[in-house]
XYZ file of C-alpha atoms in Angstrom:
383
model
C -0.084 0.063 0.117
C 1.654 3.158 -0.900
C 0.150 6.088 1.122
C 1.481 9.952 0.275
C 1.498 12.770 2.923
C 2.556 15.927 1.739
C 3.642 18.512 4.013
C 3.633 22.036 3.276
C 5.793 24.243 5.022
C 8.485 26.946 4.828
C 10.334 25.365 7.842
C 13.001 23.187 7.205
C 12.782 20.469 9.848
C 9.212 19.056 10.440
C 9.829 16.130 13.725
C 6.839 14.092 13.188
C 8.709 13.511 9.546
C 11.155 11.140 12.285
C 8.975 9.114 12.823
C 8.266 7.537 9.578
C 10.544 3.646 11.353
C 8.486 4.361 14.415
C 4.827 4.162 13.615
C 4.681 4.396 9.874
C 6.730 2.023 8.415
C 7.577 1.576 5.167
C 3.864 2.112 3.972
C 4.070 5.910 3.480
C 5.937 8.241 1.249
C 6.236 11.384 3.423
C 7.391 14.333 1.197
C 8.251 17.904 3.052
C 7.652 20.878 0.387
C 8.522 23.906 1.164
C 6.059 25.473 -1.352
C 6.460 29.057 -0.374
C 10.529 28.853 -1.122
C 9.919 26.594 -4.446
C 6.575 27.590 -6.006
C 6.847 31.395 -5.249
C 8.364 34.018 -8.173
C 11.130 36.400 -6.793
C 11.000 38.333 -4.315
C 8.375 36.461 -2.591
C 10.205 33.119 -2.392
C 12.834 34.500 -0.316
C 10.163 35.758 2.341
C 10.591 33.083 5.050
C 14.393 34.419 5.087
C 13.178 37.178 6.638
C 12.008 35.940 9.926
C 15.778 36.016 11.471
C 16.031 39.746 10.476
C 12.110 40.618 11.781
C 12.748 38.370 14.960
C 16.082 40.847 15.661
C 14.543 43.733 15.366
C 11.209 43.505 18.028
C 9.422 46.286 17.101
C 9.294 45.541 13.631
C 8.073 41.975 14.445
C 5.642 43.142 16.469
C 3.907 45.419 13.678
C 4.284 42.551 11.362
C 2.431 40.248 13.395
C -0.411 42.602 14.458
C -1.236 44.099 11.228
C -1.637 41.111 9.473
C -4.000 39.372 11.872
C -7.362 41.461 10.638
C -9.250 38.769 8.033
C -9.777 41.440 6.074
C -6.145 42.264 5.192
C -4.894 38.904 5.163
C -7.695 37.283 3.363
C -6.718 40.259 0.746
C -3.263 39.490 0.671
C -3.928 35.824 0.371
C -6.022 36.041 -2.470
C -3.527 38.098 -4.447
C -1.120 35.526 -3.600
C -2.881 32.800 -5.123
C -3.654 34.906 -8.290
C 0.111 34.833 -8.104
C 1.307 31.255 -7.385
C -2.177 29.633 -8.149
C -0.833 27.313 -10.875
C 2.432 26.296 -9.562
C 0.528 25.090 -6.418
C -1.627 22.940 -7.887
C 0.868 21.641 -10.873
C 3.125 20.847 -7.110
C -0.108 19.338 -5.813
C -0.794 17.371 -9.124
C 3.323 16.054 -9.118
C 2.885 14.650 -5.148
C -0.344 13.505 -5.848
C -1.287 12.924 -1.779
C -3.444 11.109 -0.101
C -3.250 13.402 2.883
C -1.653 17.347 2.923
C -0.123 18.511 6.833
C 0.454 22.144 6.800
C 2.982 23.299 10.294
C 3.226 26.944 9.115
C 0.401 29.820 9.518
C 1.034 31.129 5.963
C 0.135 27.655 4.403
C -3.409 27.250 5.215
C -5.589 29.795 3.230
C -3.350 29.586 -0.053
C -3.361 25.797 -0.777
C -7.148 25.555 0.538
C -7.845 27.997 -2.262
C -5.854 26.089 -5.125
C -7.128 22.983 -3.962
C -11.092 24.562 -4.334
C -10.345 25.155 -7.602
C -8.953 22.333 -8.801
C -11.988 20.378 -7.735
C -13.120 20.783 -11.372
C -10.604 18.977 -12.691
C -11.841 15.198 -12.838
C -8.533 13.664 -12.738
C -7.422 15.108 -9.317
C -9.828 14.141 -6.632
C -9.253 17.350 -5.254
C -12.402 17.084 -3.230
C -10.968 13.839 -1.300
C -7.470 14.816 0.056
C -8.190 15.501 3.768
C -6.193 19.123 4.262
C -4.656 19.464 8.087
C -3.095 22.064 9.998
C -0.802 21.219 12.868
C -0.261 24.385 15.091
C 3.685 24.395 16.553
C 2.571 27.347 18.630
C 1.784 27.217 22.541
C -0.139 30.047 23.307
C -0.815 32.432 21.454
C -1.324 31.927 17.739
C -1.442 34.446 15.181
C -4.905 34.078 12.642
C -4.219 32.917 10.011
C -3.450 29.704 11.761
C -6.643 28.761 11.673
C -9.084 27.960 8.821
C -12.809 26.738 8.812
C -12.394 24.370 6.024
C -9.700 22.050 7.350
C -10.373 19.083 7.929
C -8.390 18.334 11.231
C -6.395 20.875 13.236
C -4.178 19.521 16.416
C -3.433 22.267 18.457
C -0.976 22.084 21.714
C -3.206 23.665 24.655
C -6.776 24.606 25.415
C -5.908 27.793 25.153
C -4.880 27.576 21.273
C -8.077 25.598 21.012
C -10.094 28.737 22.172
C -8.427 30.489 20.010
C -9.597 28.055 17.170
C -12.984 27.979 17.868
C -13.145 31.521 18.292
C -12.561 32.305 14.909
C -14.674 29.644 13.211
C -13.658 26.414 13.545
C -15.593 23.242 15.525
C -14.750 21.114 18.579
C -14.860 18.284 16.158
C -12.167 20.190 13.987
C -9.420 20.130 17.100
C -7.325 17.417 18.589
C -5.423 18.738 21.439
C -2.399 16.218 22.342
C 0.665 18.786 22.625
C 3.209 20.374 20.928
C 4.913 18.097 18.331
C 8.482 17.888 19.623
C 11.534 15.567 18.510
C 10.826 11.896 19.102
C 14.001 11.342 21.183
C 12.009 12.794 23.881
C 10.059 10.340 24.364
C 12.114 7.115 23.573
C 13.632 4.963 26.265
C 15.949 6.646 27.760
C 19.471 5.846 29.796
C 19.973 6.597 33.485
C 21.336 10.198 34.182
C 24.411 8.691 35.268
C 25.023 7.157 32.127
C 24.258 10.284 29.993
C 26.325 12.370 32.414
C 29.489 9.887 31.693
C 28.805 9.769 28.125
C 28.765 13.791 28.003
C 31.469 14.446 30.054
C 29.663 15.844 32.941
C 29.643 15.543 36.600
C 26.572 13.865 37.356
C 26.613 14.580 41.224
C 27.248 18.432 40.405
C 23.715 20.930 40.225
C 24.194 21.976 36.774
C 22.541 24.609 35.073
C 21.833 24.761 30.714
C 22.016 27.893 29.093
C 20.958 27.821 25.217
C 20.485 30.377 22.853
C 18.653 28.518 20.295
C 19.408 27.137 17.140
C 21.234 30.160 15.775
C 22.264 30.961 19.243
C 20.909 34.149 19.734
C 20.560 36.201 23.009
C 22.867 37.438 25.739
C 24.733 34.075 26.082
C 28.364 35.260 27.011
C 27.332 38.274 29.429
C 24.852 35.301 31.353
C 27.718 32.825 31.368
C 29.841 35.447 33.062
C 27.285 36.389 35.293
C 27.031 32.591 36.192
C 30.265 32.017 36.713
C 30.641 34.630 39.022
C 28.043 34.070 41.126
C 27.345 29.883 41.583
C 29.941 28.034 43.488
C 32.922 26.446 42.140
C 31.255 23.120 42.523
C 28.108 23.435 40.637
C 28.749 23.222 36.601
C 27.281 25.278 33.085
C 26.561 23.859 30.442
C 26.088 26.226 27.221
C 24.606 24.918 24.134
C 25.663 27.843 21.377
C 23.678 26.468 18.502
C 25.113 27.485 15.095
C 27.026 30.741 16.509
C 30.340 28.834 16.082
C 32.133 31.874 16.911
C 30.674 32.411 20.093
C 31.329 28.862 21.215
C 34.881 29.079 20.120
C 35.338 32.159 22.151
C 33.339 30.330 25.029
C 35.696 27.343 25.416
C 38.742 29.068 25.084
C 38.538 31.013 28.164
C 39.481 30.316 32.065
C 36.192 30.000 33.895
C 35.979 29.509 37.561
C 33.959 26.461 37.070
C 33.055 23.364 35.501
C 31.698 24.994 31.864
C 31.020 22.376 29.016
C 30.879 24.328 25.790
C 28.896 23.113 22.739
C 27.559 24.367 19.424
C 24.911 22.793 17.198
C 23.284 19.369 18.856
C 21.485 16.758 17.681
C 21.290 14.897 21.521
C 19.559 18.050 23.222
C 17.145 15.451 25.064
C 20.380 13.567 26.731
C 21.679 17.390 27.607
C 18.684 18.433 28.907
C 18.204 15.086 30.918
C 22.271 15.699 32.733
C 21.203 18.637 33.701
C 18.843 20.100 36.560
C 17.388 23.145 34.937
C 17.357 25.629 32.009
C 17.790 29.146 31.114
C 16.330 29.798 27.392
C 14.075 31.983 25.280
C 10.421 31.590 25.523
C 10.312 28.676 22.416
C 7.711 26.597 22.214
C 9.749 23.835 21.137
C 12.129 24.358 23.978
C 9.779 24.769 26.884
C 8.288 21.642 25.543
C 11.007 19.852 25.643
C 12.043 21.134 28.953
C 8.659 19.897 30.971
C 8.544 16.713 29.443
C 12.130 16.184 30.947
C 10.797 17.637 34.278
C 13.457 20.678 34.133
C 12.782 23.953 35.683
C 12.721 27.173 33.241
C 14.255 30.205 33.198
C 13.255 32.545 30.439
C 14.970 35.374 29.350
C 13.782 36.190 26.789
C 10.537 36.098 23.971
C 9.165 37.128 20.328
C 6.994 39.760 20.908
C 3.323 38.380 20.265
C 3.507 34.757 19.488
C 5.697 33.676 21.899
C 4.577 36.349 25.350
C 2.240 34.021 26.270
C 4.689 31.461 26.852
C 6.424 33.763 29.618
C 2.786 33.708 31.513
C 1.950 30.042 31.165
C 5.476 28.834 32.766
C 5.044 31.307 35.521
C 0.822 30.343 36.126
C 1.658 26.593 35.881
C 4.791 27.459 38.700
C 7.392 25.946 36.697
C 10.108 28.187 36.807
C 10.700 32.200 36.380
C 11.540 34.908 34.150
C 14.163 37.815 33.990
C 16.370 39.452 31.276
C 18.583 40.632 33.329
C 22.115 38.493 33.178
C 22.982 39.148 37.312
C 19.165 38.283 38.290
C 18.906 35.449 36.502
C 22.333 33.801 38.339
C 20.903 35.020 41.557
C 17.799 32.862 40.673
C 19.408 29.816 40.061
C 21.418 30.298 42.754
C 18.791 30.296 44.955
C 16.975 27.135 43.347
C 20.436 25.426 43.866
C 20.454 26.429 47.914
C 20.220 24.280 50.118
C 18.367 20.575 49.264
C 17.099 22.179 46.278
C 13.370 21.846 47.604
C 11.698 24.281 45.484
C 13.409 22.850 42.302
C 11.974 19.749 42.996
C 8.788 21.183 43.173
C 9.218 22.835 39.902
C 10.845 19.823 38.216
C 7.797 17.629 39.758
C 4.990 20.308 38.149
C 6.870 20.699 35.137
C 6.854 16.630 34.663
C 2.977 16.714 35.018
C 2.490 19.304 31.954
C 4.622 17.349 29.450
C 3.282 15.605 27.098
C 5.438 13.318 25.739
C 2.951 11.502 23.375
C 2.084 14.504 21.108
C 3.891 13.525 18.101
C 2.938 9.882 18.101
C -0.822 10.684 18.682
C -0.618 13.271 16.080
C 1.455 10.995 13.529
C -1.323 7.864 14.676
C -4.196 10.090 13.765
C -2.417 11.752 10.322
C -1.875 8.312 9.414
C -5.249 7.152 9.724
C -6.752 9.743 7.821
C -4.465 8.629 5.268
C -5.433 5.364 4.946
C -8.846 6.734 5.129
C -8.418 9.021 2.043
C -6.531 6.323 0.446
C -9.674 3.670 0.544
C -11.816 6.450 -0.529
C -9.563 7.867 -3.388
C -8.591 4.248 -4.980
C -5.294 3.792 -6.129
C -3.773 7.381 -7.460
């Protein structure tokens, strides 16, 4: 049985694609299509690359986010964009001939659905029978374009997001709330902490904080690392994840520190590093928060992207699984307090984090998607 997924997204990483060998086996042909970049003319094809420029200029991102939210405005923009890319999107769907379409980006609902609607008149392509689904990858505050009333299923991470979806017209039976999709490694059988620490070259007995700069190594990593080294005890330990910021990683690794410090660049085994530490410092990205909760690690947030991540700060604080500060010195004091004495506060936050974690989220989403693809395959016949 040859079942085909088509995932439409300007994002390069789709975590549930990694579940292919665990759940889907060899029965599914999964195609991750960056339709915005591959099927748009210049300069629209370069729009996804503007993301990092925008988030480095918060006022510009906030203005862009809020100005594009009104339905009247974004519907007009999407209608115009469809007129430009409609034929190319239609050709992509003809080429892939999917049994299921999964969108994992807020810009990839309205245009694909408009194109599929126009393709209904083509009897050679059963557009009316192809399920279209959305997997929302934000944790709390979502842009309006994530939601379209014509989707067959919309997967959301929290009841907060489900409420937003229903407010703009989605019905309860269109929604599934499983949690945020994250790397499958966070729900695979794990080694003991002692084994992981030995493998990573970390002291398993030392209280350990991990400072994460994200995939691009953004944020006040150096200043925060200096404050932590100045405030924490020499018997404690610091892990710094610099992401793709190679220059910063080399600079920090070459320094002499008054405590044990492990500096890494981009890592593919983040689940092991999270299990090896006792708490993390990171910006309020939904993926890292979800991963930390699954690992039962308290979270000290040090920043957020305006609008889309602001609600994540409240989520962490309201559930008492962490704290927030943008001051390196204040962050160092908070971690020092967490490590003080028997670390009872840290243990309590860890227990609450574990309760909030949704380790099965990615697996549950993929199981339902695979069921939808199978039903569509039976309805369509072999394409």
